[in-house]
Amino acid sequence: MIARLQSGRRRKQALVTLILTATAIAFAGCKSSATIAPAGDFLYYAIGSSQAINKVATGDLGPPTTFTLPGARPAAGLISPDGSKVYIADYSDPAVITTLRSSDMQELAHSTLTSGQISTAVISPDGVYGYFGGETGIVTQVRLATLE
């Protein structure tokens, strides 16, 4: 029972940290994005104009593992349903999607989209497609297996 309580406290602490970070970012006027792995064990986030993607364990909130994108700052991210891959679209025009292996944050591939800047992304329930939307209103459907 004590282990469960401590685990619950850590998760609450992670959520509080995320909320405080998001609030600080909003007041500072910076863009940021964050997403949690399907199992809830890792948080991936980017802050402001940095080109870094950070990965931190939600259980202990220790020092993050960081990957720096080769191009522009991160704009949107997706995590595969099994949690094995992270897809990050940068804010360049046209956008570049970088695929990372989530276990060690190593780059597997990168691909350039044909449409402009990306500001949001969602993954299909079966994990086959990613949908990347931009400020122009255009949504691009990408078969995620082609990004590996």
Coordinates of C-alpha atoms in Angstrom, one line a residue, residues 76 89 93-95 97 113-122 130-142:
A76 CA 4.0 18.8 -32.8
A89 CA 7.3 17.6 -36.7
D93 CA 8.4 25.3 -44.0
P94 CA 8.0 22.6 -45.3
A95 CA 8.0 20.7 -42.1
I97 CA 9.2 14.9 -39.4
L113 CA 6.3 17.0 -45.8
T114 CA 5.1 18.6 -49.0
S115 CA 2.8 21.1 -47.2
G116 CA 3.9 24.1 -45.0
Q117 CA 4.4 24.6 -41.3
I118 CA 2.9 22.2 -38.8
S119 CA 1.2 23.3 -35.6
T120 CA -0.7 20.2 -34.5
A121 CA -0.7 16.4 -35.0
V122 CA -2.9 13.4 -34.1
G130 CA -0.4 10.5 -38.5
Y131 CA -2.4 13.6 -39.4
F132 CA -0.4 16.8 -39.4
G133 CA -2.2 20.1 -39.6
G134 CA -0.8 23.6 -40.2
E135 CA -1.8 27.2 -40.0
T136 CA -3.0 27.1 -43.6
G137 CA -5.8 24.7 -42.7
I138 CA -4.3 21.9 -44.7
V139 CA -4.1 18.5 -43.0
T140 CA -1.6 15.9 -44.4
Q141 CA -2.2 12.2 -43.8
V142 CA 1.1 10.2 -43.5

